[in-house]
mmCIF file of C-alpha atoms in Angstrom:
data_model
loop_
_atom_site.group_PDB
_atom_site.id
_atom_site.type_symbol
_atom_site.label_atom_id
_atom_site.label_comp_id
_atom_site.label_asym_id
_atom_site.label_seq_id
_atom_site.Cartn_x
_atom_site.Cartn_y
_atom_site.Cartn_z
ATOM 1 C CA THR A 1 13.509 -50.470 -26.174
ATOM 2 C CA GLY A 2 15.897 -48.987 -23.678
ATOM 3 C CA SER A 3 19.489 -47.939 -23.186
ATOM 4 C CA SER A 4 22.441 -47.964 -20.858
ATOM 5 C CA VAL A 5 24.528 -44.820 -20.868
ATOM 6 C CA ALA A 6 28.066 -44.752 -19.542
ATOM 7 C CA THR A 7 31.061 -42.475 -19.934
ATOM 8 C CA GLY A 8 34.792 -42.968 -19.991
ATOM 9 C CA SER A 9 37.303 -44.604 -22.301
ATOM 10 C CA ALA A 10 38.420 -48.040 -23.344
ATOM 11 C CA SER A 11 41.208 -49.495 -25.402
ATOM 12 C CA VAL A 12 40.530 -52.272 -27.878
ATOM 13 C CA THR A 13 42.746 -53.784 -30.526
ATOM 14 C CA GLY A 14 42.134 -55.716 -33.697
ATOM 15 C CA SER A 15 41.108 -55.178 -37.292
ATOM 16 C CA ALA A 16 38.057 -54.941 -39.517
ATOM 17 C CA GLY A 17 36.320 -58.224 -40.128
ATOM 18 C CA ALA A 18 36.890 -59.551 -36.623
ATOM 19 C CA ILE A 19 33.194 -60.196 -36.031
ATOM 20 C CA ALA A 20 32.946 -62.419 -39.068
ATOM 21 C CA GLY A 21 36.307 -64.032 -38.367
ATOM 22 C CA ALA A 22 35.241 -65.036 -34.869
ATOM 23 C CA ALA A 23 32.130 -66.805 -36.102
ATOM 24 C CA ALA A 24 33.799 -70.191 -36.199
ATOM 25 C CA THR A 25 34.385 -70.068 -32.445
ATOM 26 C CA GLY A 26 30.765 -69.343 -31.538
ATOM 27 C CA THR A 27 28.490 -72.118 -30.315
ATOM 28 C CA ALA A 28 25.550 -72.881 -32.586
ATOM 29 C CA ALA A 29 22.220 -71.869 -31.049
ATOM 30 C CA ALA A 30 19.296 -74.235 -30.703
ATOM 31 C CA SER A 31 16.402 -73.771 -33.079
ATOM 32 C CA PHE A 32 13.522 -71.733 -31.664
ATOM 33 C CA THR A 33 10.268 -70.573 -33.199
ATOM 34 C CA ARG A 34 10.154 -66.913 -34.266
ATOM 35 C CA ALA A 35 6.811 -65.512 -35.326
ATOM 36 C CA ALA A 36 6.562 -62.949 -38.127
ATOM 37 C CA LYS A 37 4.985 -60.430 -35.727
ATOM 38 C CA VAL A 38 5.824 -56.948 -34.505
ATOM 39 C CA ALA A 39 4.619 -54.901 -31.516
ATOM 40 C CA TYR A 40 4.148 -51.125 -31.425
ATOM 41 C CA ARG A 41 2.290 -48.386 -29.551
ATOM 42 C CA LYS A 42 -0.612 -46.432 -31.045
ATOM 43 C CA ASP A 43 -3.344 -44.263 -29.484
ATOM 44 C CA GLY A 44 -2.257 -45.191 -25.953
ATOM 45 C CA TRP A 45 -2.407 -48.939 -26.627
ATOM 46 C CA LEU A 46 0.150 -51.631 -27.390
ATOM 47 C CA TRP A 47 -0.669 -53.545 -30.562
ATOM 48 C CA VAL A 48 0.650 -56.720 -32.178
ATOM 49 C CA ALA A 49 0.436 -57.200 -35.942
ATOM 50 C CA GLY A 50 1.972 -59.190 -38.746
ATOM 51 C CA GLU A 51 5.271 -57.870 -40.064
ATOM 52 C CA ASP A 52 3.368 -56.310 -42.972
ATOM 53 C CA GLY A 53 0.984 -54.535 -40.576
ATOM 54 C CA THR A 54 -2.004 -56.819 -41.222
ATOM 55 C CA GLY A 55 -4.069 -58.509 -38.517
ATOM 56 C CA ALA A 56 -3.376 -55.776 -35.962
ATOM 57 C CA LYS A 57 -4.746 -56.456 -32.481
ATOM 58 C CA LYS A 58 -4.971 -54.311 -29.338
ATOM 59 C CA VAL A 59 -3.260 -56.171 -26.514
ATOM 60 C CA ALA A 60 -2.707 -53.802 -23.577
ATOM 61 C CA GLN A 61 -3.401 -50.189 -22.651
ATOM 62 C CA ALA A 62 -0.102 -48.461 -21.910
ATOM 63 C CA ALA A 63 0.614 -44.858 -22.855
ATOM 64 C CA ALA A 64 4.345 -45.068 -22.137
ATOM 65 C CA GLY A 65 7.106 -47.417 -21.007
ATOM 66 C CA SER A 66 9.132 -50.332 -22.334
ATOM 67 C CA PHE A 67 7.619 -53.290 -24.146
ATOM 68 C CA ALA A 68 8.858 -56.433 -25.884
ATOM 69 C CA LEU A 69 7.068 -59.182 -27.792
ATOM 70 C CA ALA A 70 8.092 -62.787 -27.133
ATOM 71 C CA PRO A 71 9.851 -64.375 -30.136
ATOM 72 C CA ASP A 72 6.923 -66.745 -30.684
ATOM 73 C CA GLY A 73 4.510 -63.791 -30.730
ATOM 74 C CA ALA A 74 2.283 -65.212 -27.998
ATOM 75 C CA THR A 75 3.084 -62.938 -25.025
ATOM 76 C CA LEU A 76 3.674 -59.200 -24.751
ATOM 77 C CA ALA A 77 5.768 -57.949 -21.842
ATOM 78 C CA TYR A 78 5.367 -54.289 -20.963
ATOM 79 C CA GLU A 79 5.898 -51.622 -18.314
ATOM 80 C CA ASP A 80 2.640 -50.389 -16.789
ATOM 81 C CA SER A 81 1.788 -46.947 -15.416
ATOM 82 C CA VAL A 82 3.160 -47.748 -11.944
ATOM 83 C CA ARG A 83 6.476 -49.156 -13.249
ATOM 84 C CA SER A 84 5.619 -52.812 -12.882
ATOM 85 C CA LEU A 85 6.320 -55.526 -15.434
ATOM 86 C CA ARG A 86 3.165 -57.080 -16.894
ATOM 87 C CA LEU A 87 2.820 -60.106 -19.155
ATOM 88 C CA ALA A 88 -0.191 -60.120 -21.465
ATOM 89 C CA PRO A 89 -1.296 -63.090 -23.620
ATOM 90 C CA VAL A 90 -1.671 -61.799 -27.177
ATOM 91 C CA ALA A 91 -4.589 -64.155 -27.777
ATOM 92 C CA GLY A 92 -6.525 -62.524 -24.909
ATOM 93 C CA GLY A 93 -6.847 -62.773 -21.158
ATOM 94 C CA ALA A 94 -5.678 -60.894 -18.095
ATOM 95 C CA ALA A 95 -2.095 -59.631 -17.876
ATOM 96 C CA LYS A 96 -0.011 -61.011 -15.006
ATOM 97 C CA ASN A 97 1.946 -58.651 -12.749
ATOM 98 C CA ALA A 98 5.559 -59.817 -12.361
ATOM 99 C CA GLY A 99 6.643 -57.065 -9.957
ATOM 100 C CA PRO A 100 8.389 -53.663 -10.035
ATOM 101 C CA MET A 101 10.880 -52.806 -12.774
ATOM 102 C CA VAL A 102 13.283 -49.973 -13.543
ATOM 103 C CA ALA A 103 11.421 -47.392 -15.619
ATOM 104 C CA GLY A 104 12.290 -47.429 -19.310
ATOM 105 C CA SER A 105 14.704 -50.356 -19.076
ATOM 106 C CA PRO A 106 14.837 -52.957 -21.864
ATOM 107 C CA ILE A 107 13.007 -56.282 -21.513
ATOM 108 C CA ALA A 108 14.925 -59.315 -22.809
ATOM 109 C CA TRP A 109 13.080 -62.470 -23.873
ATOM 110 C CA ALA A 110 14.754 -65.851 -24.032
ATOM 111 C CA PRO A 111 14.739 -67.285 -27.581
ATOM 112 C CA SER A 112 12.455 -70.080 -26.386
ATOM 113 C CA SER A 113 9.855 -67.494 -25.225
ATOM 114 C CA ALA A 114 9.524 -69.469 -21.972
ATOM 115 C CA TRP A 115 11.005 -66.712 -19.773
ATOM 116 C CA LEU A 116 12.494 -63.229 -19.815
ATOM 117 C CA ALA A 117 14.992 -61.072 -17.959
ATOM 118 C CA TYR A 118 14.347 -57.516 -16.798
ATOM 119 C CA ALA A 119 15.874 -54.891 -14.518
ATOM 120 C CA ALA A 120 14.119 -54.661 -11.153
ATOM 121 C CA PRO A 121 15.135 -52.107 -8.482
ATOM 122 C CA THR A 122 17.166 -54.868 -6.797
ATOM 123 C CA GLY A 123 18.970 -56.042 -9.949
ATOM 124 C CA VAL A 124 18.234 -58.127 -13.020
ATOM 125 C CA ARG A 125 15.650 -60.846 -12.485
ATOM 126 C CA ARG A 126 14.299 -63.799 -14.443
ATOM 127 C CA VAL A 127 10.591 -64.617 -14.627
ATOM 128 C CA ASP A 128 8.560 -67.203 -16.541
ATOM 129 C CA ARG A 129 6.160 -66.028 -19.235
ATOM 130 C CA ASP A 130 3.159 -66.599 -16.951
ATOM 131 C CA GLY A 131 4.651 -64.338 -14.265
ATOM 132 C CA SER A 132 5.751 -67.196 -12.011
ATOM 133 C CA ALA A 133 9.126 -68.436 -10.783
ATOM 134 C CA GLY A 134 10.634 -64.988 -10.373
ATOM 135 C CA ALA A 135 14.252 -65.125 -9.209
ATOM 136 C CA PRO A 136 17.271 -62.788 -9.020
ATOM 137 C CA LEU A 137 20.024 -63.359 -11.569
ATOM 138 C CA ILE A 138 22.729 -60.698 -11.311
ATOM 139 C CA ALA A 139 23.335 -57.082 -10.299
ATOM 140 C CA GLY A 140 23.160 -54.724 -13.265
ATOM 141 C CA VAL A 141 20.929 -53.146 -15.905
ATOM 142 C CA ALA A 142 20.131 -53.502 -19.624
ATOM 143 C CA PRO A 143 19.873 -57.324 -19.746
ATOM 144 C CA ALA A 144 20.271 -59.305 -22.978
ATOM 145 C CA VAL A 145 19.858 -63.079 -23.438
ATOM 146 C CA SER A 146 22.204 -65.223 -25.543
ATOM 147 C CA ALA A 147 20.930 -66.920 -28.693
ATOM 148 C CA ASP A 148 20.715 -70.293 -26.949
ATOM 149 C CA GLY A 149 19.122 -68.912 -23.772
ATOM 150 C CA VAL A 150 21.995 -70.134 -21.590
ATOM 151 C CA ARG A 151 23.479 -66.778 -20.520
ATOM 152 C CA VAL A 152 22.277 -63.301 -19.585
ATOM 153 C CA GLY A 153 24.535 -60.278 -20.044
ATOM 154 C CA VAL A 154 24.176 -56.981 -18.196
ATOM 155 C CA VAL A 155 25.925 -53.643 -17.795
ATOM 156 C CA GLN A 156 27.272 -53.617 -14.281
ATOM 157 C CA ALA A 157 28.482 -50.726 -12.130
ATOM 158 C CA ARG A 158 31.607 -51.454 -10.072
ATOM 159 C CA ALA A 159 32.643 -49.428 -7.039
ATOM 160 C CA GLY A 160 35.674 -47.305 -7.873
ATOM 161 C CA LEU A 161 36.037 -48.938 -11.313
ATOM 162 C CA PRO A 162 34.584 -48.352 -14.790
ATOM 163 C CA ASP A 163 31.299 -49.986 -15.718
ATOM 164 C CA ALA A 164 31.702 -53.402 -17.334
ATOM 165 C CA LEU A 165 29.823 -56.219 -19.002
ATOM 166 C CA ALA A 166 29.013 -59.095 -16.666
ATOM 167 C CA PHE A 167 27.268 -62.390 -17.333
ATOM 168 C CA ALA A 168 25.192 -64.907 -15.418
ATOM 169 C CA ASP A 169 23.900 -68.371 -16.118
ATOM 170 C CA SER A 170 20.217 -68.070 -17.002
ATOM 171 C CA LYS A 171 19.372 -70.342 -14.066
ATOM 172 C CA GLY A 172 21.468 -68.359 -11.600
ATOM 173 C CA GLY A 173 25.150 -68.010 -10.815
ATOM 174 C CA PRO A 174 27.892 -65.817 -12.287
ATOM 175 C CA VAL A 175 29.623 -66.728 -15.543
ATOM 176 C CA GLY A 176 32.294 -64.042 -15.735
ATOM 177 C CA ALA A 177 33.139 -60.947 -17.733
ATOM 178 C CA VAL A 178 35.025 -59.907 -20.853
ATOM 179 C CA THR A 179 38.169 -57.813 -20.839
ATOM 180 C CA GLY A 180 38.747 -54.507 -22.611
ATOM 181 C CA ALA A 181 35.061 -53.532 -22.570
ATOM 182 C CA GLU A 182 35.151 -50.850 -19.898
ATOM 183 C CA HIS A 183 32.374 -48.263 -20.088
ATOM 184 C CA PRO A 184 30.123 -50.187 -22.493
ATOM 185 C CA GLU A 185 27.459 -47.946 -23.995
ATOM 186 C CA THR A 186 25.339 -50.726 -25.502
ATOM 187 C CA PHE A 187 25.753 -54.381 -26.526
ATOM 188 C CA ALA A 188 23.957 -57.301 -28.145
ATOM 189 C CA TRP A 189 24.420 -61.055 -28.464
ATOM 190 C CA LEU A 190 25.462 -62.234 -31.919
ATOM 191 C CA ASP A 191 24.994 -65.922 -31.109
ATOM 192 C CA ALA A 192 25.361 -68.293 -28.165
ATOM 193 C CA ARG A 193 28.874 -67.194 -27.235
ATOM 194 C CA ARG A 194 29.710 -63.797 -28.754
ATOM 195 C CA VAL A 195 28.631 -60.251 -27.982
ATOM 196 C CA ALA A 196 29.041 -57.069 -30.025
ATOM 197 C CA VAL A 197 29.827 -54.036 -27.860
ATOM 198 C CA VAL A 198 30.133 -50.273 -28.345
ATOM 199 C CA VAL A 199 32.680 -48.548 -26.079
ATOM 200 C CA ARG A 200 33.622 -44.889 -25.866
ATOM 201 C CA GLY A 201 36.846 -43.749 -27.519
ATOM 202 C CA LEU A 202 38.435 -40.355 -28.199
ATOM 203 C CA SER A 203 36.720 -37.063 -28.976
ATOM 204 C CA VAL A 204 36.855 -36.204 -32.665
ATOM 205 C CA GLN A 205 35.697 -32.967 -34.350
ATOM 206 C CA GLY A 206 33.353 -32.059 -31.499
ATOM 207 C CA GLY A 207 31.713 -35.492 -31.441
ATOM 208 C CA THR A 208 32.804 -38.760 -29.912
ATOM 209 C CA GLU A 209 34.491 -41.695 -31.598
ATOM 210 C CA TYR A 210 33.347 -45.108 -30.449
ATOM 211 C CA SER A 211 34.908 -48.511 -30.990
ATOM 212 C CA ILE A 212 32.648 -51.387 -32.012
ATOM 213 C CA GLY A 213 34.094 -54.738 -31.036
ATOM 214 C CA VAL A 214 33.278 -58.372 -30.401
ATOM 215 C CA ALA A 215 34.171 -60.679 -27.529
ATOM 216 C CA GLU A 216 33.596 -64.289 -26.579
ATOM 217 C CA VAL A 217 31.825 -65.112 -23.332
ATOM 218 C CA PRO A 218 33.148 -65.925 -20.845
ATOM 219 C CA GLY A 219 36.635 -64.576 -20.488
ATOM 220 C CA GLY A 220 37.260 -63.261 -23.990
ATOM 221 C CA ALA A 221 38.975 -59.991 -24.836
ATOM 222 C CA LEU A 222 37.200 -57.325 -26.846
ATOM 223 C CA THR A 223 38.555 -57.164 -30.395
ATOM 224 C CA ALA A 224 37.928 -53.983 -32.386
ATOM 225 C CA VAL A 225 35.991 -54.307 -35.625
ATOM 226 C CA THR A 226 35.349 -50.721 -36.703
ATOM 227 C CA THR A 227 34.889 -47.213 -35.360
ATOM 228 C CA HIS A 228 31.874 -44.960 -35.307
ATOM 229 C CA GLU A 229 31.754 -41.216 -34.761
ATOM 230 C CA ALA A 230 28.640 -39.898 -33.059
ATOM 231 C CA GLU A 231 27.551 -36.285 -33.112
ATOM 232 C CA ALA A 232 28.169 -34.082 -30.094
ATOM 233 C CA ARG A 233 26.176 -35.134 -27.007
ATOM 234 C CA ALA A 234 24.792 -38.232 -28.774
ATOM 235 C CA VAL A 235 25.284 -41.668 -27.206
ATOM 236 C CA PRO A 236 24.861 -45.084 -28.872
ATOM 237 C CA THR A 237 22.008 -47.059 -27.297
ATOM 238 C CA ALA A 238 19.551 -49.892 -27.924
ATOM 239 C CA MET A 239 21.770 -52.219 -29.949
ATOM 240 C CA CYS A 240 20.018 -55.251 -31.424
ATOM 241 C CA ALA A 241 21.313 -58.086 -33.602
ATOM 242 C CA SER A 242 19.538 -59.932 -36.397
ATOM 243 C CA PRO A 243 18.588 -63.551 -35.565
ATOM 244 C CA ASP A 244 21.515 -64.911 -37.583
ATOM 245 C CA GLY A 245 24.000 -62.444 -36.078
ATOM 246 C CA ARG A 246 24.825 -61.049 -39.531
ATOM 247 C CA HIS A 247 23.644 -57.484 -38.888
ATOM 248 C CA ILE A 248 23.520 -55.183 -35.883
ATOM 249 C CA ALA A 249 21.656 -51.923 -35.424
ATOM 250 C CA TRP A 250 21.734 -49.223 -32.779
ATOM 251 C CA ALA A 251 20.590 -45.650 -32.227
ATOM 252 C CA ASP A 252 22.659 -42.565 -31.496
ATOM 253 C CA GLN A 253 20.379 -40.657 -29.147
ATOM 254 C CA GLY A 254 20.653 -37.121 -27.825
ATOM 255 C CA ASP A 255 18.571 -34.302 -26.371
ATOM 256 C CA ASP A 256 14.860 -33.733 -27.088
ATOM 257 C CA GLY A 257 14.308 -37.137 -28.641
ATOM 258 C CA TRP A 258 17.015 -36.696 -31.300
ATOM 259 C CA SER A 259 17.913 -40.122 -32.669
ATOM 260 C CA ARG A 260 19.644 -41.659 -35.679
ATOM 261 C CA THR A 261 19.707 -45.386 -36.444
ATOM 262 C CA TYR A 262 22.829 -47.073 -37.820
ATOM 263 C CA LEU A 263 23.246 -50.537 -39.331
ATOM 264 C CA LEU A 264 26.409 -52.614 -39.636
ATOM 265 C CA ASP A 265 27.063 -55.790 -41.594
ATOM 266 C CA THR A 266 29.159 -57.933 -39.260
ATOM 267 C CA GLN A 267 30.899 -59.561 -42.227
ATOM 268 C CA GLY A 268 32.595 -56.296 -43.126
ATOM 269 C CA GLY A 269 32.007 -52.645 -43.929
ATOM 270 C CA SER A 270 31.317 -49.432 -42.070
ATOM 271 C CA PRO A 271 28.222 -48.262 -40.150
ATOM 272 C CA VAL A 272 25.418 -47.125 -42.463
ATOM 273 C CA LEU A 273 23.103 -44.266 -41.488
ATOM 274 C CA ALA A 274 19.580 -45.643 -41.887
ATOM 275 C CA SER A 275 17.739 -42.310 -42.133
ATOM 276 C CA LYS A 276 19.267 -38.917 -42.824
ATOM 277 C CA ARG A 277 16.044 -36.911 -42.535
ATOM 278 C CA TYR A 278 14.021 -38.384 -39.672
ATOM 279 C CA ASP A 279 14.658 -39.344 -36.080
ATOM 280 C CA THR A 280 14.452 -43.130 -35.899
ATOM 281 C CA TYR A 281 14.261 -45.559 -32.987
ATOM 282 C CA PRO A 282 15.025 -49.292 -33.471
ATOM 283 C CA LEU A 283 12.437 -51.840 -32.306
ATOM 284 C CA CYS A 284 13.503 -55.293 -33.508
ATOM 285 C CA TRP A 285 14.549 -57.379 -36.514
ATOM 286 C CA SER A 286 12.164 -59.362 -38.688
ATOM 287 C CA ALA A 287 11.861 -63.093 -38.050
ATOM 288 C CA ASN A 288 14.063 -63.874 -41.061
ATOM 289 C CA GLY A 289 16.631 -61.224 -40.124
ATOM 290 C CA LYS A 290 16.401 -59.397 -43.447
ATOM 291 C CA ARG A 291 14.637 -56.230 -42.242
ATOM 292 C CA LEU A 292 14.823 -53.902 -39.259
ATOM 293 C CA PHE A 293 11.700 -52.353 -37.736
ATOM 294 C CA VAL A 294 12.060 -48.775 -36.491
ATOM 295 C CA ILE A 295 9.768 -46.008 -35.332
ATOM 296 C CA GLU A 296 10.274 -42.937 -37.490
ATOM 297 C CA GLY A 297 9.402 -39.397 -36.377
ATOM 298 C CA ASN A 298 10.167 -37.424 -33.209
ATOM 299 C CA ALA A 299 7.047 -37.412 -31.046
ATOM 300 C CA TRP A 300 8.856 -35.279 -28.428
ATOM 301 C CA GLN A 301 9.014 -32.481 -31.015
ATOM 302 C CA GLY A 302 5.458 -32.959 -32.250
ATOM 303 C CA GLN A 303 6.258 -34.870 -35.427
ATOM 304 C CA ALA A 304 3.977 -37.539 -36.858
ATOM 305 C CA THR A 305 5.303 -41.040 -36.185
ATOM 306 C CA ARG A 306 5.087 -44.307 -38.078
ATOM 307 C CA LEU A 307 6.346 -47.871 -37.984
ATOM 308 C CA VAL A 308 8.636 -48.593 -40.915
ATOM 309 C CA SER A 309 10.847 -51.481 -41.955
ATOM 310 C CA LEU A 310 14.287 -51.103 -43.493
ATOM 311 C CA SER A 311 16.362 -53.521 -45.515
ATOM 312 C CA ALA A 312 19.605 -54.571 -43.840
ATOM 313 C CA ASP A 313 21.578 -52.147 -46.027
ATOM 314 C CA ALA A 314 19.033 -49.323 -45.464
ATOM 315 C CA THR A 315 18.375 -48.933 -49.208
ATOM 316 C CA ASP A 316 14.715 -49.989 -49.041
ATOM 317 C CA LYS A 317 12.148 -48.480 -46.655
ATOM 318 C CA ARG A 318 8.522 -49.564 -46.280
ATOM 319 C CA VAL A 319 5.866 -47.821 -44.189
ATOM 320 C CA ILE A 320 4.015 -50.447 -42.115
ATOM 321 C CA VAL A 321 1.695 -48.479 -39.750
ATOM 322 C CA GLU A 322 1.052 -44.738 -39.812
ATOM 323 C CA GLY A 323 0.760 -43.256 -36.328
ATOM 324 C CA ALA A 324 2.624 -46.076 -34.613
ATOM 325 C CA GLY A 325 5.169 -44.975 -32.030
ATOM 326 C CA LEU A 326 7.160 -45.823 -28.949
#
């Protein structure tokens, strides 16, 4: 989990359905193994279990910080108590220390599970799953890896200019940017070539209206798909896309742990509020892309928490693990 928060404005043009319409121009991703596993925090430990909550196993002691399970379910990457990235084999064995990381920043696995990207104090770095071959990739934060593992996107600060999305080859070297995506709040890869992005728009009724768009990488222009109005002082964060790129989810997050999760079908429609009663925090999509895992309950305000899964249209909710949290 993690977020990149920016402010400002951006102008995007287009019409509803642009995400689906652009699908034909995306490059098909290679086939990678995705395990039906999910990671969560409970009682000061990070656990890995089946998507139905069975077979739960303690993997690493970590009371706080980011974590991310490799797509094949074999390695858990997490932030330790001294803000270093550690890589723990789920099957057992000592965790490897990959070096310092930016506290609370998202950890992005390659689809192959062979390596990951993370934000270090000096910029986004790549490291192999065993902690070796660490190398700088690109200046920025909030990394995300394309569906074929070829590119890494980041949110990048630019001196005297608005923040922007920038991209690097996963083996090093810049790829370019997209236009019209100034001040990106959060983004996610839909496939090997396209990203979905949320950018800030105009203030509406005391809240903020955001544009959700899609762009091809590299060099594409952001095309608007729909708009989304967040409540006052809430900012969209932590966007994640289903494995097939059909659905995206993100959280509007505000003060004191306030959070609401939204889902959007990229083939058309408007954002759907996943939970009207509880604060919810997205974790990841199921291996088949049909369900979204979220943590429900505001621990910052003393509420009980749980791991739940939601159908892609938010009409079906299942409790997976009581007491699980972030």
